[in-house]
């Protein structure tokens, strides 16, 4: 815990190489950057331990495709970092031997990125035919090994927003207790490059996101959350907003190959997102981060409505 009583979460980026090619990927323009070396990553794991990290989240690109992935996780666990997790497209876990080895490394939880309830939707977004089938097999393999700490995240774009209720059923069927429905970030990468094709109006996406949350609650999965949303579209779900929750619990640092951010939560609110004159007098003003700056440039702020 730091002096404010928050837990330190270090997000360790291994590099930007990936076996998928998601249309909305925030790292779409960074693929050619060099990957971190094993030595670099081991040093950073040690540094995270010395800084008192409670959570180490290992991400890419796709970190699980690295031959040293297991070594990095095992090193973090050996040092005693309490929670070591990874965000993944899940494809590597389709190989039972790989799933077994990763589980044996001591990883505490795995966050699967699922972008549609079926292969047609998911694979069209990942631009990797077969990726949905591999992801499902990966989840099954982990379950068969007795590994149940599986979470989910979904990037919400025009192409999948109407499918969110069906995706919620997928998560329910697969007993995924923690899911985040993430409104696409158009400030960087694929969604910035192809804004019109990918970014939905928040007023169109929000009802599907709320419906997905409601389906989760009905199934007893009330820990599901939405992320990167203006609160006026979620005023009846304030207990299920990732940003509010994480601000209370975590200080989050991002350690990437090309940048370091010692306060990823604070800088996102200060630089990446914005409230506007329409927010004046809103009772949710202090809790709300507004909406993405790039969204405002393209769509304006007419959908924001001060909550009285
Ligand atoms: S009106 Fe502005 S401050 Fe209020 S909830 Fe909407 S975006 Fe947030």
PDB file of N, CA and C in Angstrom, residues 19-22 88-94 112-116 118-139 170:
ATOM      1  N   UNK A  19       0.209 -12.051 -32.448  1.00  0.00           N
ATOM      2  CA  UNK A  19      -0.241 -13.032 -33.444  1.00  0.00           C
ATOM      3  C   UNK A  19      -1.656 -12.734 -33.929  1.00  0.00           C
ATOM      4  N   UNK A  20      -2.314 -11.716 -33.369  1.00  0.00           N
ATOM      5  CA  UNK A  20      -3.552 -11.185 -33.945  1.00  0.00           C
ATOM      6  C   UNK A  20      -3.222  -9.842 -34.608  1.00  0.00           C
ATOM      7  N   UNK A  21      -4.245  -9.244 -35.187  1.00  0.00           N
ATOM      8  CA  UNK A  21      -4.024  -7.963 -35.875  1.00  0.00           C
ATOM      9  C   UNK A  21      -5.312  -7.146 -35.743  1.00  0.00           C
ATOM     10  N   UNK A  22      -5.717  -6.905 -34.484  1.00  0.00           N
ATOM     11  CA  UNK A  22      -7.040  -6.314 -34.232  1.00  0.00           C
ATOM     12  C   UNK A  22      -7.179  -4.939 -34.886  1.00  0.00           C
ATOM     13  N   UNK A  88      -4.478 -11.458 -22.569  1.00  0.00           N
ATOM     14  CA  UNK A  88      -4.084 -12.295 -23.702  1.00  0.00           C
ATOM     15  C   UNK A  88      -5.218 -12.442 -24.706  1.00  0.00           C
ATOM     16  N   UNK A  89      -4.838 -12.710 -25.965  1.00  0.00           N
ATOM     17  CA  UNK A  89      -5.874 -13.077 -26.940  1.00  0.00           C
ATOM     18  C   UNK A  89      -6.228 -14.552 -26.813  1.00  0.00           C
ATOM     19  N   UNK A  90      -5.515 -15.260 -25.965  1.00  0.00           N
ATOM     20  CA  UNK A  90      -5.914 -16.617 -25.574  1.00  0.00           C
ATOM     21  C   UNK A  90      -5.489 -17.723 -26.517  1.00  0.00           C
ATOM     22  N   UNK A  91      -4.892 -17.377 -27.652  1.00  0.00           N
ATOM     23  CA  UNK A  91      -4.652 -18.402 -28.680  1.00  0.00           C
ATOM     24  C   UNK A  91      -3.614 -19.433 -28.244  1.00  0.00           C
ATOM     25  N   UNK A  92      -2.591 -18.969 -27.548  1.00  0.00           N
ATOM     26  CA  UNK A  92      -1.518 -19.885 -27.124  1.00  0.00           C
ATOM     27  C   UNK A  92      -2.057 -20.986 -26.213  1.00  0.00           C
ATOM     28  N   UNK A  93      -3.102 -20.657 -25.439  1.00  0.00           N
ATOM     29  CA  UNK A  93      -3.656 -21.622 -24.491  1.00  0.00           C
ATOM     30  C   UNK A  93      -4.395 -22.769 -25.200  1.00  0.00           C
ATOM     31  N   UNK A  94      -4.611 -22.632 -26.502  1.00  0.00           N
ATOM     32  CA  UNK A  94      -5.269 -23.717 -27.255  1.00  0.00           C
ATOM     33  C   UNK A  94      -4.382 -24.949 -27.302  1.00  0.00           C
ATOM     34  N   UNK A 112      -8.799 -12.918 -20.729  1.00  0.00           N
ATOM     35  CA  UNK A 112      -8.992 -13.204 -22.148  1.00  0.00           C
ATOM     36  C   UNK A 112      -9.684 -12.015 -22.841  1.00  0.00           C
ATOM     37  N   UNK A 113      -9.150 -11.623 -23.991  1.00  0.00           N
ATOM     38  CA  UNK A 113      -9.797 -10.573 -24.784  1.00  0.00           C
ATOM     39  C   UNK A 113     -10.732 -11.227 -25.794  1.00  0.00           C
ATOM     40  N   UNK A 114     -12.023 -11.017 -25.570  1.00  0.00           N
ATOM     41  CA  UNK A 114     -13.039 -11.644 -26.432  1.00  0.00           C
ATOM     42  C   UNK A 114     -13.835 -10.520 -27.087  1.00  0.00           C
ATOM     43  N   UNK A 115     -13.837 -10.473 -28.395  1.00  0.00           N
ATOM     44  CA  UNK A 115     -14.436  -9.314 -29.066  1.00  0.00           C
ATOM     45  C   UNK A 115     -15.728  -9.621 -29.804  1.00  0.00           C
ATOM     46  N   UNK A 116     -16.231 -10.811 -29.602  1.00  0.00           N
ATOM     47  CA  UNK A 116     -17.520 -11.151 -30.196  1.00  0.00           C
ATOM     48  C   UNK A 116     -17.977 -12.484 -29.656  1.00  0.00           C
ATOM     49  N   UNK A 118     -19.083 -14.935 -31.412  1.00  0.00           N
ATOM     50  CA  UNK A 118     -18.925 -16.009 -32.400  1.00  0.00           C
ATOM     51  C   UNK A 118     -17.700 -15.709 -33.259  1.00  0.00           C
ATOM     52  N   UNK A 119     -17.314 -16.715 -34.021  1.00  0.00           N
ATOM     53  CA  UNK A 119     -16.100 -16.583 -34.832  1.00  0.00           C
ATOM     54  C   UNK A 119     -16.250 -15.472 -35.874  1.00  0.00           C
ATOM     55  N   UNK A 120     -17.447 -15.348 -36.439  1.00  0.00           N
ATOM     56  CA  UNK A 120     -17.624 -14.350 -37.507  1.00  0.00           C
ATOM     57  C   UNK A 120     -17.316 -12.946 -36.963  1.00  0.00           C
ATOM     58  N   UNK A 121     -17.834 -12.626 -35.790  1.00  0.00           N
ATOM     59  CA  UNK A 121     -17.622 -11.283 -35.226  1.00  0.00           C
ATOM     60  C   UNK A 121     -16.197 -11.123 -34.704  1.00  0.00           C
ATOM     61  N   UNK A 122     -15.762 -12.078 -33.893  1.00  0.00           N
ATOM     62  CA  UNK A 122     -14.437 -11.964 -33.254  1.00  0.00           C
ATOM     63  C   UNK A 122     -13.320 -11.977 -34.296  1.00  0.00           C
ATOM     64  N   UNK A 123     -13.368 -12.947 -35.207  1.00  0.00           N
ATOM     65  CA  UNK A 123     -12.258 -13.086 -36.164  1.00  0.00           C
ATOM     66  C   UNK A 123     -12.198 -11.916 -37.154  1.00  0.00           C
ATOM     67  N   UNK A 124     -13.366 -11.340 -37.443  1.00  0.00           N
ATOM     68  CA  UNK A 124     -13.358 -10.174 -38.344  1.00  0.00           C
ATOM     69  C   UNK A 124     -12.629  -9.011 -37.673  1.00  0.00           C
ATOM     70  N   UNK A 125     -12.760  -8.907 -36.353  1.00  0.00           N
ATOM     71  CA  UNK A 125     -12.102  -7.811 -35.631  1.00  0.00           C
ATOM     72  C   UNK A 125     -10.621  -8.102 -35.374  1.00  0.00           C
ATOM     73  N   UNK A 126     -10.292  -9.362 -35.117  1.00  0.00           N
ATOM     74  CA  UNK A 126      -8.872  -9.703 -34.865  1.00  0.00           C
ATOM     75  C   UNK A 126      -8.094  -9.866 -36.167  1.00  0.00           C
ATOM     76  N   UNK A 127      -8.812 -10.006 -37.271  1.00  0.00           N
ATOM     77  CA  UNK A 127      -8.217 -10.282 -38.588  1.00  0.00           C
ATOM     78  C   UNK A 127      -7.288 -11.495 -38.511  1.00  0.00           C
ATOM     79  N   UNK A 128      -7.717 -12.474 -37.713  1.00  0.00           N
ATOM     80  CA  UNK A 128      -6.944 -13.707 -37.555  1.00  0.00           C
ATOM     81  C   UNK A 128      -7.926 -14.876 -37.605  1.00  0.00           C
ATOM     82  N   UNK A 129      -8.123 -15.452 -38.800  1.00  0.00           N
ATOM     83  CA  UNK A 129      -9.077 -16.559 -38.910  1.00  0.00           C
ATOM     84  C   UNK A 129      -8.712 -17.688 -37.950  1.00  0.00           C
ATOM     85  N   UNK A 130      -9.712 -18.194 -37.261  1.00  0.00           N
ATOM     86  CA  UNK A 130      -9.462 -19.292 -36.308  1.00  0.00           C
ATOM     87  C   UNK A 130      -9.163 -18.805 -34.898  1.00  0.00           C
ATOM     88  N   UNK A 131      -9.027 -17.480 -34.715  1.00  0.00           N
ATOM     89  CA  UNK A 131      -8.620 -16.983 -33.389  1.00  0.00           C
ATOM     90  C   UNK A 131      -9.697 -17.214 -32.329  1.00  0.00           C
ATOM     91  N   UNK A 132     -10.981 -17.152 -32.731  1.00  0.00           N
ATOM     92  CA  UNK A 132     -12.050 -17.373 -31.753  1.00  0.00           C
ATOM     93  C   UNK A 132     -12.068 -18.839 -31.303  1.00  0.00           C
ATOM     94  N   UNK A 133     -11.922 -19.737 -32.267  1.00  0.00           N
ATOM     95  CA  UNK A 133     -11.910 -21.171 -31.926  1.00  0.00           C
ATOM     96  C   UNK A 133     -10.741 -21.474 -30.988  1.00  0.00           C
ATOM     97  N   UNK A 134      -9.592 -20.873 -31.248  1.00  0.00           N
ATOM     98  CA  UNK A 134      -8.427 -21.114 -30.382  1.00  0.00           C
ATOM     99  C   UNK A 134      -8.652 -20.531 -28.982  1.00  0.00           C
ATOM    100  N   UNK A 135      -9.232 -19.345 -28.948  1.00  0.00           N
ATOM    101  CA  UNK A 135      -9.517 -18.724 -27.643  1.00  0.00           C
ATOM    102  C   UNK A 135     -10.451 -19.617 -26.808  1.00  0.00           C
ATOM    103  N   UNK A 136     -11.504 -20.127 -27.457  1.00  0.00           N
ATOM    104  CA  UNK A 136     -12.449 -20.980 -26.721  1.00  0.00           C
ATOM    105  C   UNK A 136     -11.765 -22.251 -26.222  1.00  0.00           C
ATOM    106  N   UNK A 137     -10.918 -22.819 -27.099  1.00  0.00           N
ATOM    107  CA  UNK A 137     -10.192 -24.029 -26.717  1.00  0.00           C
ATOM    108  C   UNK A 137      -9.237 -23.707 -25.563  1.00  0.00           C
ATOM    109  N   UNK A 138      -8.614 -22.530 -25.635  1.00  0.00           N
ATOM    110  CA  UNK A 138      -7.705 -22.102 -24.575  1.00  0.00           C
ATOM    111  C   UNK A 138      -8.416 -22.022 -23.231  1.00  0.00           C
ATOM    112  N   UNK A 139      -9.615 -21.416 -23.228  1.00  0.00           N
ATOM    113  CA  UNK A 139     -10.401 -21.339 -21.984  1.00  0.00           C
ATOM    114  C   UNK A 139     -10.726 -22.736 -21.477  1.00  0.00           C
ATOM    115  N   UNK A 170     -22.217 -15.622 -23.636  1.00  0.00           N
ATOM    116  CA  UNK A 170     -20.987 -16.422 -23.773  1.00  0.00           C
ATOM    117  C   UNK A 170     -20.203 -16.405 -22.456  1.00  0.00           C
TER     118      UNK A 170
END
